[in-house]
CSV table of C-alpha atoms in Angstrom, one decimal:
chain,number,residue,atom,x,y,z
A,1,MET,CA,-9.1,-19.3,15.8
A,2,MET,CA,-9.9,-19.4,19.5
A,3,SER,CA,-13.2,-21.0,20.5
A,4,SER,CA,-14.7,-17.8,22.0
A,5,SER,CA,-14.1,-14.1,22.1
A,6,ALA,CA,-13.5,-14.4,25.9
A,7,SER,CA,-10.6,-16.8,25.2
A,8,VAL,CA,-9.2,-14.5,22.6
A,9,ARG,CA,-9.4,-11.5,24.9
A,10,SER,CA,-7.6,-13.3,27.7
A,11,MET,CA,-4.6,-13.9,25.4
A,12,LEU,CA,-4.2,-10.2,24.4
A,13,ARG,CA,-1.2,-8.6,26.1
A,14,ILE,CA,-0.2,-5.2,25.0
A,15,VAL,CA,2.8,-3.8,26.9
A,16,ARG,CA,4.3,-0.4,27.3
A,17,ILE,CA,8.0,-0.2,26.4
A,18,VAL,CA,10.2,2.4,28.2
A,19,ARG,CA,13.6,2.6,26.7
A,20,SER,CA,16.3,4.9,25.4
A,21,PRO,CA,17.2,4.8,21.7
A,22,GLY,CA,20.4,2.8,22.4
A,23,THR,CA,18.8,0.1,24.6
A,24,ARG,CA,18.8,-3.4,23.2
A,25,LEU,CA,15.7,-5.6,23.2
A,26,SER,CA,16.8,-7.6,26.2
A,27,ASP,CA,17.4,-4.5,28.3
A,28,ARG,CA,13.8,-3.1,28.1
A,29,LYS,CA,11.6,-2.5,31.1
A,30,MET,CA,8.0,-3.5,30.6
A,31,SER,CA,4.7,-2.6,32.2
A,32,THR,CA,1.1,-3.3,31.3
A,33,ASN,CA,0.1,0.3,30.9
A,34,LEU,CA,-2.0,0.7,27.7
A,35,GLY,CA,-1.7,4.4,27.8
A,36,SER,CA,1.5,4.5,25.7
A,37,LEU,CA,-0.2,3.1,22.6
A,38,GLU,CA,-1.8,6.4,21.6
A,39,ARG,CA,-3.2,9.6,22.9
A,40,VAL,CA,-6.6,7.9,23.4
A,41,ASN,CA,-9.0,8.7,26.2
A,42,PRO,CA,-9.2,5.9,28.8
A,43,GLU,CA,-12.8,5.2,27.9
A,44,GLU,CA,-11.7,4.7,24.3
A,45,ARG,CA,-9.2,2.0,25.1
A,46,LYS,CA,-12.0,-0.5,25.0
A,47,ILE,CA,-15.0,0.8,23.2
A,48,ASN,CA,-18.5,-0.1,24.3
A,49,LEU,CA,-20.6,-1.5,21.5
A,50,ASN,CA,-24.3,-2.2,21.3
A,51,PRO,CA,-24.7,-5.7,22.8
A,52,ASP,CA,-27.8,-6.4,20.6
A,53,LYS,CA,-25.8,-6.0,17.4
A,54,VAL,CA,-24.5,-8.8,15.3
A,55,SER,CA,-21.6,-10.7,16.9
A,56,ALA,CA,-18.2,-11.1,15.3
A,57,GLU,CA,-19.0,-14.8,14.6
A,58,ASP,CA,-22.2,-13.7,12.9
A,59,CYS,CA,-20.4,-11.1,10.8
A,60,ILE,CA,-18.0,-13.7,9.5
A,61,ALA,CA,-20.8,-16.3,8.9
A,62,LEU,CA,-22.9,-13.7,7.0
A,63,GLU,CA,-20.0,-12.8,4.7
A,64,ASP,CA,-19.0,-16.4,4.2
A,65,ALA,CA,-22.6,-17.3,3.3
A,66,HIS,CA,-23.5,-14.4,1.1
A,67,GLY,CA,-20.2,-12.8,-0.1
A,68,ALA,CA,-17.8,-13.8,-2.8
A,69,GLN,CA,-15.0,-16.0,-1.3
A,70,ASN,CA,-12.1,-14.1,-3.1
A,71,TYR,CA,-10.2,-13.2,0.1
A,72,ARG,CA,-8.9,-15.1,3.1
A,73,PRO,CA,-9.1,-12.5,6.0
A,74,LEU,CA,-7.6,-13.0,9.4
A,75,PRO,CA,-10.6,-14.0,11.7
A,76,VAL,CA,-11.0,-10.6,13.3
A,77,VAL,CA,-14.0,-8.2,12.7
A,78,LEU,CA,-13.0,-4.6,13.0
A,79,ALA,CA,-15.5,-1.9,14.0
A,80,LYS,CA,-13.5,1.3,14.7
A,81,GLY,CA,-10.2,2.9,13.9
A,82,LYS,CA,-8.2,5.9,15.1
A,83,GLY,CA,-4.6,6.6,14.0
A,84,CYS,CA,-2.7,3.3,14.2
A,85,ILE,CA,-5.3,1.6,16.5
A,86,VAL,CA,-8.3,-0.5,15.4
A,87,TRP,CA,-10.9,-2.1,17.7
A,88,ASP,CA,-12.8,-5.3,17.0
A,89,THR,CA,-16.5,-5.8,17.6
A,90,ASP,CA,-15.8,-7.0,21.2
A,91,GLY,CA,-13.9,-3.7,21.8
A,92,LYS,CA,-10.5,-5.3,21.8
A,93,MET,CA,-7.7,-3.0,20.6
A,94,TYR,CA,-5.0,-3.8,18.1
A,95,LEU,CA,-2.2,-2.0,16.3
A,96,ASP,CA,-2.8,-2.1,12.6
A,97,PHE,CA,0.4,-3.2,10.8
A,98,LEU,CA,-1.1,-3.6,7.3
A,99,SER,CA,-2.8,-0.2,6.8
A,100,ALA,CA,-5.2,-1.6,4.2
A,101,TYR,CA,-2.3,-2.5,2.0
A,102,SER,CA,-0.8,1.0,2.6
A,103,ALA,CA,-4.0,2.8,1.8
A,104,VAL,CA,-4.2,4.3,5.3
A,105,ASN,CA,-0.8,6.0,5.5
A,106,GLN,CA,-2.3,9.0,7.3
A,107,GLY,CA,-3.9,6.9,10.0
A,108,HIS,CA,-7.5,5.7,10.4
A,109,CYS,CA,-10.1,8.4,10.3
A,110,HIS,CA,-7.6,11.3,10.3
A,111,PRO,CA,-9.7,14.2,11.6
A,112,LYS,CA,-8.7,16.7,8.9
A,113,ILE,CA,-9.5,14.3,6.1
A,114,ILE,CA,-12.8,13.3,7.6
A,115,ASP,CA,-13.6,17.0,8.0
A,116,SER,CA,-12.9,17.6,4.3
A,117,LEU,CA,-15.1,14.6,3.5
A,118,MET,CA,-18.0,15.8,5.6
A,119,THR,CA,-17.8,19.4,4.5
A,120,GLN,CA,-17.7,18.5,0.8
A,121,ALA,CA,-20.3,15.8,1.1
A,122,GLN,CA,-22.8,18.5,2.2
A,123,GLN,CA,-22.0,20.6,-0.8
A,124,LEU,CA,-21.6,18.5,-3.9
A,125,THR,CA,-20.4,14.9,-4.4
A,126,LEU,CA,-20.7,14.0,-8.1
A,127,THR,CA,-21.2,15.8,-11.4
A,128,SER,CA,-19.6,13.3,-13.8
A,129,ARG,CA,-17.2,14.9,-16.3
A,130,ALA,CA,-20.2,16.1,-18.4
A,131,PHE,CA,-19.8,19.4,-16.5
A,132,TYR,CA,-17.0,21.2,-14.7
A,133,ASN,CA,-16.9,21.2,-11.0
A,134,ASN,CA,-15.2,23.7,-8.6
A,135,LYS,CA,-12.7,21.2,-7.1
A,136,LEU,CA,-11.1,19.3,-9.9
A,137,GLY,CA,-9.0,22.2,-11.3
A,138,GLU,CA,-7.7,23.2,-7.9
A,139,TYR,CA,-6.8,19.5,-7.2
A,140,CYS,CA,-5.0,19.1,-10.5
A,141,ALA,CA,-3.0,22.3,-10.0
A,142,PHE,CA,-2.1,21.3,-6.4
A,143,MET,CA,-0.9,17.8,-7.4
A,144,THR,CA,1.0,18.7,-10.5
A,145,GLU,CA,2.8,21.4,-8.6
A,146,LYS,CA,3.7,19.1,-5.7
A,147,PHE,CA,4.9,16.3,-7.9
A,148,GLY,CA,6.4,18.2,-10.8
A,149,TYR,CA,4.2,17.1,-13.7
A,150,ASP,CA,2.3,19.0,-16.4
A,151,ARG,CA,-1.1,17.2,-16.1
A,152,LEU,CA,-3.2,14.8,-14.0
A,153,LEU,CA,-5.8,12.3,-15.2
A,154,PRO,CA,-8.1,11.4,-12.3
A,155,MET,CA,-9.4,7.9,-11.7
A,156,ASN,CA,-10.8,5.9,-8.7
A,157,THR,CA,-9.0,2.7,-8.0
A,158,GLY,CA,-5.3,1.9,-8.3
A,159,VAL,CA,-5.8,-0.7,-11.1
A,160,GLU,CA,-7.9,1.9,-13.1
A,161,ALA,CA,-5.0,4.4,-12.9
A,162,ALA,CA,-2.4,1.7,-13.8
A,163,GLU,CA,-4.5,0.6,-16.8
A,164,THR,CA,-4.9,4.3,-17.8
A,165,ALA,CA,-1.1,4.5,-17.8
A,166,VAL,CA,-0.9,1.5,-20.1
A,167,LYS,CA,-3.4,3.0,-22.5
A,168,LEU,CA,-1.5,6.3,-22.5
A,169,ALA,CA,1.7,4.5,-23.3
A,170,ARG,CA,0.1,2.8,-26.3
A,171,LYS,CA,-1.5,6.0,-27.5
A,172,TRP,CA,1.8,7.7,-27.2
A,173,ALA,CA,3.5,4.9,-29.1
A,174,TYR,CA,1.3,5.2,-32.1
A,175,GLU,CA,0.8,9.0,-32.2
A,176,VAL,CA,4.2,10.3,-31.0
A,177,LYS,CA,6.9,7.6,-31.3
A,178,GLY,CA,5.5,6.1,-34.5
A,179,VAL,CA,5.2,2.4,-33.6
A,180,PRO,CA,3.2,0.6,-36.4
A,181,SER,CA,-0.5,0.2,-35.5
A,182,GLY,CA,-1.2,-2.8,-33.3
A,183,LYS,CA,2.5,-3.5,-32.6
A,184,ALA,CA,3.2,-1.6,-29.4
A,185,LYS,CA,4.8,-3.6,-26.6
A,186,ILE,CA,5.0,-2.8,-22.9
A,187,ILE,CA,7.6,-4.4,-20.6
A,188,PHE,CA,6.7,-5.4,-17.1
A,189,ALA,CA,8.8,-6.9,-14.2
A,190,GLU,CA,8.1,-10.4,-13.2
A,191,ASN,CA,6.3,-10.8,-9.9
A,192,ASN,CA,4.6,-7.5,-10.4
A,193,PHE,CA,1.2,-6.7,-8.9
A,194,TRP,CA,-0.9,-3.8,-10.0
A,195,GLY,CA,-4.5,-5.2,-9.7
A,196,ARG,CA,-6.9,-7.8,-10.8
A,197,SER,CA,-8.3,-6.5,-14.1
A,198,LEU,CA,-7.7,-8.5,-17.3
A,199,ALA,CA,-4.9,-6.2,-18.3
A,200,ALA,CA,-3.3,-6.5,-14.9
A,201,VAL,CA,-3.4,-10.3,-14.9
A,202,SER,CA,-2.2,-10.4,-18.5
A,203,SER,CA,1.1,-8.9,-17.2
A,204,SER,CA,1.3,-11.2,-14.2
A,205,SER,CA,3.7,-14.1,-13.5
A,206,ASP,CA,1.6,-15.3,-10.6
A,207,PRO,CA,-0.5,-18.4,-11.5
A,208,GLU,CA,-3.1,-17.5,-8.8
A,209,SER,CA,-3.7,-14.2,-10.6
A,210,TYR,CA,-3.9,-15.4,-14.2
A,211,THR,CA,-5.0,-19.1,-14.2
A,212,ASN,CA,-8.3,-19.6,-16.2
A,213,TYR,CA,-8.7,-16.0,-17.1
A,214,GLY,CA,-7.3,-16.2,-20.6
A,215,PRO,CA,-7.0,-15.3,-23.4
A,216,PHE,CA,-4.8,-12.5,-22.4
A,217,LEU,CA,-4.0,-9.1,-23.8
A,218,PRO,CA,-1.2,-9.1,-26.4
A,219,GLY,CA,1.8,-6.9,-26.4
A,220,PHE,CA,2.8,-7.5,-22.8
A,221,GLU,CA,6.3,-9.0,-22.0
A,222,SER,CA,8.2,-9.5,-18.8
A,223,VAL,CA,11.7,-9.4,-17.6
A,224,PRO,CA,13.1,-10.4,-14.2
A,225,TYR,CA,12.8,-7.6,-11.6
A,226,ASN,CA,16.1,-5.8,-10.8
A,227,ASN,CA,17.8,-7.4,-13.8
A,228,PHE,CA,19.1,-4.5,-15.8
A,229,ALA,CA,20.8,-6.6,-18.5
A,230,ALA,CA,17.5,-8.3,-19.2
A,231,LEU,CA,15.8,-4.9,-19.5
A,232,GLU,CA,18.5,-3.6,-21.9
A,233,LYS,CA,17.9,-6.6,-24.1
A,234,ALA,CA,14.1,-6.2,-24.1
A,235,LEU,CA,14.4,-2.5,-25.0
A,236,GLU,CA,16.3,-3.2,-28.1
A,237,ASP,CA,13.0,-3.9,-29.7
A,238,PRO,CA,11.9,-0.7,-31.5
A,239,ASP,CA,8.2,-1.5,-30.9
A,240,VAL,CA,8.6,-1.3,-27.1
A,241,CYS,CA,6.9,1.9,-25.9
A,242,ALA,CA,7.0,1.6,-22.1
A,243,PHE,CA,8.5,-0.1,-19.1
A,244,MET,CA,6.2,-0.3,-16.0
A,245,VAL,CA,7.7,-1.2,-12.7
A,246,GLU,CA,7.2,-0.8,-8.9
A,247,PRO,CA,10.1,1.0,-7.3
A,248,ILE,CA,9.8,-1.6,-4.6
A,249,GLN,CA,7.7,-4.7,-5.2
A,250,GLY,CA,5.0,-4.8,-2.5
A,251,GLU,CA,2.8,-7.8,-3.0
A,252,ALA,CA,5.9,-9.9,-4.0
A,253,GLY,CA,7.2,-9.5,-0.5
A,254,VAL,CA,8.7,-6.0,-0.3
A,255,VAL,CA,11.5,-6.7,-2.8
A,256,VAL,CA,14.0,-3.8,-2.9
A,257,PRO,CA,16.1,-3.4,-6.0
A,258,ASP,CA,19.8,-2.7,-6.0
A,259,ASP,CA,20.9,0.8,-5.3
A,260,GLY,CA,21.2,2.6,-8.6
A,261,TYR,CA,18.7,0.4,-10.5
A,262,LEU,CA,16.1,3.0,-10.9
A,263,LYS,CA,18.6,5.6,-12.1
A,264,LYS,CA,19.8,3.2,-14.7
A,265,VAL,CA,16.2,2.5,-15.7
A,266,ARG,CA,15.7,6.2,-16.2
A,267,GLU,CA,18.8,6.6,-18.3
A,268,LEU,CA,18.0,3.6,-20.5
A,269,CYS,CA,14.4,4.6,-21.1
A,270,THR,CA,15.5,8.1,-22.2
A,271,LYS,CA,18.2,6.6,-24.5
A,272,LYS,CA,15.7,4.2,-26.1
A,273,ASN,CA,12.8,6.6,-26.3
A,274,VAL,CA,10.7,4.4,-24.0
A,275,LEU,CA,8.3,5.7,-21.4
A,276,TRP,CA,9.1,4.8,-17.8
A,277,ILE,CA,5.9,4.2,-15.8
A,278,ALA,CA,6.4,4.1,-12.0
A,279,ASP,CA,3.7,2.2,-10.2
A,280,GLU,CA,3.7,4.1,-6.9
A,281,ILE,CA,0.3,2.9,-5.8
A,282,GLN,CA,1.7,1.1,-2.8
A,283,THR,CA,5.2,2.7,-2.4
A,284,GLY,CA,4.2,6.3,-2.9
A,285,LEU,CA,2.9,9.0,-0.6
A,286,GLY,CA,5.4,8.6,2.2
A,287,ARG,CA,5.3,4.9,2.6
A,288,THR,CA,9.1,4.4,2.0
A,289,GLY,CA,10.2,7.6,3.8
A,290,LYS,CA,10.0,9.8,0.7
A,291,LEU,CA,7.1,11.5,-1.0
A,292,LEU,CA,7.6,9.0,-3.9
A,293,CYS,CA,9.8,6.0,-3.6
A,294,VAL,CA,11.7,7.0,-6.8
A,295,ASP,CA,12.8,10.1,-4.8
A,296,HIS,CA,15.4,7.9,-3.0
A,297,GLU,CA,17.4,8.0,-6.3
A,298,ASN,CA,16.3,11.5,-7.4
A,299,VAL,CA,14.8,10.3,-10.6
A,300,ARG,CA,11.6,11.2,-12.4
A,301,PRO,CA,9.4,8.7,-14.3
A,302,ASP,CA,7.6,9.8,-17.4
A,303,ILE,CA,4.3,8.6,-15.9
A,304,VAL,CA,3.6,8.1,-12.2
A,305,VAL,CA,0.6,6.2,-10.9
A,306,LEU,CA,-0.9,6.9,-7.5
A,307,GLY,CA,-3.8,5.4,-5.5
A,308,LYS,CA,-4.4,3.8,-2.1
A,309,ALA,CA,-3.3,6.5,0.4
A,310,LEU,CA,-4.2,9.3,-2.0
A,311,SER,CA,-7.4,9.6,0.0
A,312,GLY,CA,-6.1,8.5,3.3
A,313,GLY,CA,-8.2,5.4,3.2
A,314,VAL,CA,-11.5,7.2,3.0
A,315,ILE,CA,-12.8,6.7,-0.5
A,316,PRO,CA,-11.2,5.2,-3.7
A,317,VAL,CA,-9.1,7.9,-5.4
A,318,SER,CA,-6.3,7.4,-7.9
A,319,CYS,CA,-4.6,9.4,-10.6
A,320,VAL,CA,-2.0,9.3,-13.4
A,321,MET,CA,0.4,12.2,-13.8
A,322,ALA,CA,2.6,12.8,-16.9
A,323,SER,CA,3.7,15.5,-19.4
A,324,SER,CA,1.3,17.2,-21.7
A,325,GLU,CA,2.9,15.3,-24.6
A,326,VAL,CA,1.8,12.0,-23.1
A,327,ILE,CA,-1.6,12.9,-21.5
A,328,LEU,CA,-2.9,15.0,-24.3
A,329,THR,CA,-2.7,12.0,-26.7
A,330,ILE,CA,-6.1,11.0,-25.2
A,331,LYS,CA,-8.8,13.3,-26.7
A,332,PRO,CA,-12.3,14.0,-25.4
A,333,GLY,CA,-14.4,10.9,-25.4
A,334,GLN,CA,-11.5,8.4,-25.7
A,335,HIS,CA,-11.1,7.6,-22.0
A,336,GLY,CA,-12.7,8.5,-18.7
A,337,SER,CA,-14.6,7.6,-15.6
A,338,THR,CA,-18.0,8.7,-14.3
A,339,TYR,CA,-16.6,9.1,-10.8
A,340,GLY,CA,-13.0,10.1,-11.7
A,341,GLY,CA,-12.3,13.7,-10.6
A,342,ASN,CA,-15.5,14.0,-8.6
A,343,PRO,CA,-15.5,17.0,-6.2
A,344,LEU,CA,-15.7,14.7,-3.1
A,345,ALA,CA,-12.6,12.8,-4.2
A,346,CYS,CA,-10.7,16.0,-5.1
A,347,ALA,CA,-11.4,17.6,-1.8
A,348,VAL,CA,-10.4,14.5,0.2
A,349,ALA,CA,-7.3,13.8,-1.8
A,350,LYS,CA,-5.9,17.3,-1.6
A,351,THR,CA,-6.3,17.3,2.2
A,352,ALA,CA,-4.8,13.8,2.4
A,353,VAL,CA,-1.6,14.9,0.6
A,354,GLU,CA,-1.5,18.1,2.6
A,355,VAL,CA,-1.6,16.4,6.0
A,356,LEU,CA,1.0,13.8,4.9
A,357,ILE,CA,3.5,16.6,4.1
A,358,GLU,CA,2.6,19.1,6.8
A,359,GLU,CA,2.4,16.7,9.8
A,360,GLY,CA,5.8,15.1,9.2
A,361,MET,CA,4.5,11.7,8.4
A,362,ILE,CA,7.1,11.1,5.6
A,363,GLU,CA,10.0,11.9,8.0
A,364,ASN,CA,8.4,9.7,10.7
A,365,SER,CA,8.2,6.8,8.2
A,366,GLU,CA,11.9,7.1,7.4
A,367,ARG,CA,13.0,7.3,11.0
A,368,LEU,CA,10.9,4.6,12.5
A,369,GLY,CA,11.3,2.2,9.6
A,370,LYS,CA,15.1,2.1,10.2
A,371,ILE,CA,14.5,1.4,13.9
A,372,LEU,CA,12.0,-1.3,13.1
A,373,ARG,CA,14.4,-3.2,10.8
A,374,ASP,CA,17.3,-2.8,13.2
A,375,GLU,CA,15.3,-4.2,16.1
A,376,LEU,CA,13.9,-7.1,14.1
A,377,LYS,CA,17.4,-8.2,13.4
A,378,GLN,CA,18.0,-8.6,17.2
A,379,ILE,CA,15.0,-10.8,17.9
A,380,ASN,CA,15.9,-14.3,16.6
A,381,PRO,CA,17.8,-14.7,13.3
A,382,GLY,CA,16.9,-18.4,13.3
A,383,VAL,CA,13.2,-17.5,12.9
A,384,ILE,CA,13.1,-14.0,11.4
A,385,THR,CA,15.2,-13.7,8.3
A,386,ASN,CA,15.5,-11.7,5.1
A,387,ILE,CA,14.4,-8.4,6.7
A,388,ARG,CA,14.1,-5.7,4.1
A,389,GLY,CA,12.4,-2.6,3.1
A,390,LYS,CA,12.5,1.2,3.2
A,391,GLY,CA,10.6,3.5,5.5
A,392,LEU,CA,7.6,1.9,7.1
A,393,MET,CA,7.4,-0.7,4.4
A,394,THR,CA,9.1,-3.8,5.7
A,395,SER,CA,8.9,-7.6,5.3
A,396,MET,CA,10.4,-10.5,7.1
A,397,THR,CA,10.6,-14.2,6.2
A,398,ILE,CA,9.2,-16.7,8.6
A,399,PRO,CA,10.2,-20.4,8.2
A,400,GLU,CA,7.4,-22.8,7.2
A,401,TYR,CA,7.1,-26.2,8.7
A,402,GLU,CA,4.9,-29.2,7.9
A,403,ASN,CA,2.1,-28.1,10.3
A,404,HIS,CA,2.5,-24.3,10.6
A,405,SER,CA,3.4,-21.4,8.5
A,406,ALA,CA,3.5,-17.6,8.3
A,407,TRP,CA,-0.2,-17.6,8.5
A,408,ASP,CA,0.0,-19.2,12.0
A,409,PHE,CA,2.7,-16.7,12.9
A,410,CYS,CA,0.2,-13.9,12.0
A,411,MET,CA,-2.5,-15.6,14.0
A,412,ILE,CA,-0.3,-15.6,17.1
A,413,LEU,CA,0.7,-12.0,16.4
A,414,LYS,CA,-3.0,-11.1,16.3
A,415,GLU,CA,-3.5,-12.6,19.8
A,416,ASN,CA,-0.5,-10.4,20.9
A,417,GLY,CA,-2.4,-7.3,19.7
A,418,ILE,CA,-0.8,-6.7,16.2
A,419,LEU,CA,-2.5,-7.2,12.9
A,420,ALA,CA,-0.4,-8.2,9.9
A,421,LYS,CA,-0.8,-10.6,7.0
A,422,PRO,CA,1.5,-13.0,5.1
A,423,THR,CA,2.2,-12.5,1.5
A,424,HIS,CA,3.7,-15.0,-1.0
A,425,GLY,CA,3.7,-17.8,1.6
A,426,ASP,CA,6.5,-17.3,4.0
A,427,LYS,CA,6.8,-13.5,4.1
A,428,VAL,CA,5.1,-11.2,6.6
A,429,ARG,CA,4.6,-7.6,5.5
A,430,LEU,CA,4.8,-4.8,8.2
A,431,ALA,CA,3.3,-1.5,7.0
A,432,PRO,CA,1.6,0.5,9.8
A,433,PRO,CA,0.1,4.0,9.3
A,434,LEU,CA,2.8,6.6,9.1
A,435,VAL,CA,1.5,8.3,12.3
A,436,LEU,CA,3.0,5.4,14.3
A,437,THR,CA,4.6,6.5,17.6
A,438,SER,CA,7.9,5.3,19.1
A,439,ASP,CA,6.0,3.7,21.9
A,440,GLN,CA,3.7,1.9,19.5
A,441,LEU,CA,6.7,0.7,17.5
A,442,TYR,CA,8.5,-0.8,20.6
A,443,THR,CA,5.2,-2.4,21.7
A,444,THR,CA,5.1,-4.1,18.4
A,445,ILE,CA,8.7,-5.2,18.5
A,446,ASP,CA,8.1,-6.9,21.8
A,447,ALA,CA,4.9,-8.5,20.5
A,448,ILE,CA,6.8,-9.9,17.6
A,449,ALA,CA,9.5,-11.2,20.0
A,450,ASP,CA,6.8,-13.0,22.0
A,451,THR,CA,5.2,-14.3,18.9
A,452,VAL,CA,8.5,-15.8,17.7
A,453,LYS,CA,8.8,-17.7,21.0
A,454,ALA,CA,5.3,-19.0,20.7
A,455,TYR,CA,5.8,-20.0,17.1
A,456,GLU,CA,8.9,-22.0,18.0
A,457,ARG,CA,6.7,-24.0,20.5
A,458,LEU,CA,4.1,-25.0,17.9
């Protein structure tokens, strides 16, 4: 980290890129006009904050002193967001290329989502499920019609929804499939990530996630991701009731399976009478250029799990959708959540999905994601390798050396006005809000090119 905010500010250089679609990186003309980043009023390009408020350094010190140390954030303290742009406490502007791990697909503080939040917050926020409210039924009907499922079970966080899917699979195993009591097994893919609960880490192959949290839940087994032969063998066991998998593994480094893998998974699960659970918490809701990532192969899971961008990054909202046969295995009093299905969440989530579809964000993700990966391949194949992804869900591998790594790469990228984070050591995930503009994309590409040059000089 730089020694002072002034030093950090002096290093920030955000450029405007003027180019035609066919122009190569080296042919671009650059200027220092910030106006191309977003339709933001000039006075908003650097926001004025109260000089008497706590400094960025104090914010970090307070959190370090009084908060749990379970994250390692980049040393930047954010205070405002609009679309793809965020500002720190000094008023410096960045392009957000993490989107809160794909929770802010619709852009920071989308005005329609915020309007829904404010309107509903003045009417009714929480009833619990002890009573009906006037928003949950409308929300369930909207979602099941849009995604093609019979029923929706509302939860709050992604891990709650994923764990609900696991509970549903076990219920279905005993009450529909006829698996002997206590014998149901669920198959997961190695290197999965669906949260930090005890059930989630019981299925994990990442030592950082599971070390010293045992004993773990029984009945969980794993097969290598994208290994269909291994899955076939695992599903020979008649006690297997479900296979839960991410259509693209996000936290593992944006690992994309072979074309046709998901279609074969669908066919095999149908043949073996096994529920296919698609964890679309990170890949769903337009992130990969389709409403759901499984839509790339035109297949339908038995259970789909959504979270993160379901609220547009406003409040925690998640859900599980499935057939009546699956969801109605849970009877009143057997599972629930005080906040799940609250009217505030229902109003916000419905609007968040509407704007995603109506404003062309899914198509924008598909179009700009392809350009991003094509442009990354032109920069420096000696430094940026293993570029992969779909839509605006991309990762690249950065070489690690004795004294610097992908973390240092992201630190330099921050100084160049782009916020991203490494995952699994040498991989950098690039996942901006889906409202990204072409100008913002090319600004980012040049910032990455500058970062590569600086990284080579370390």
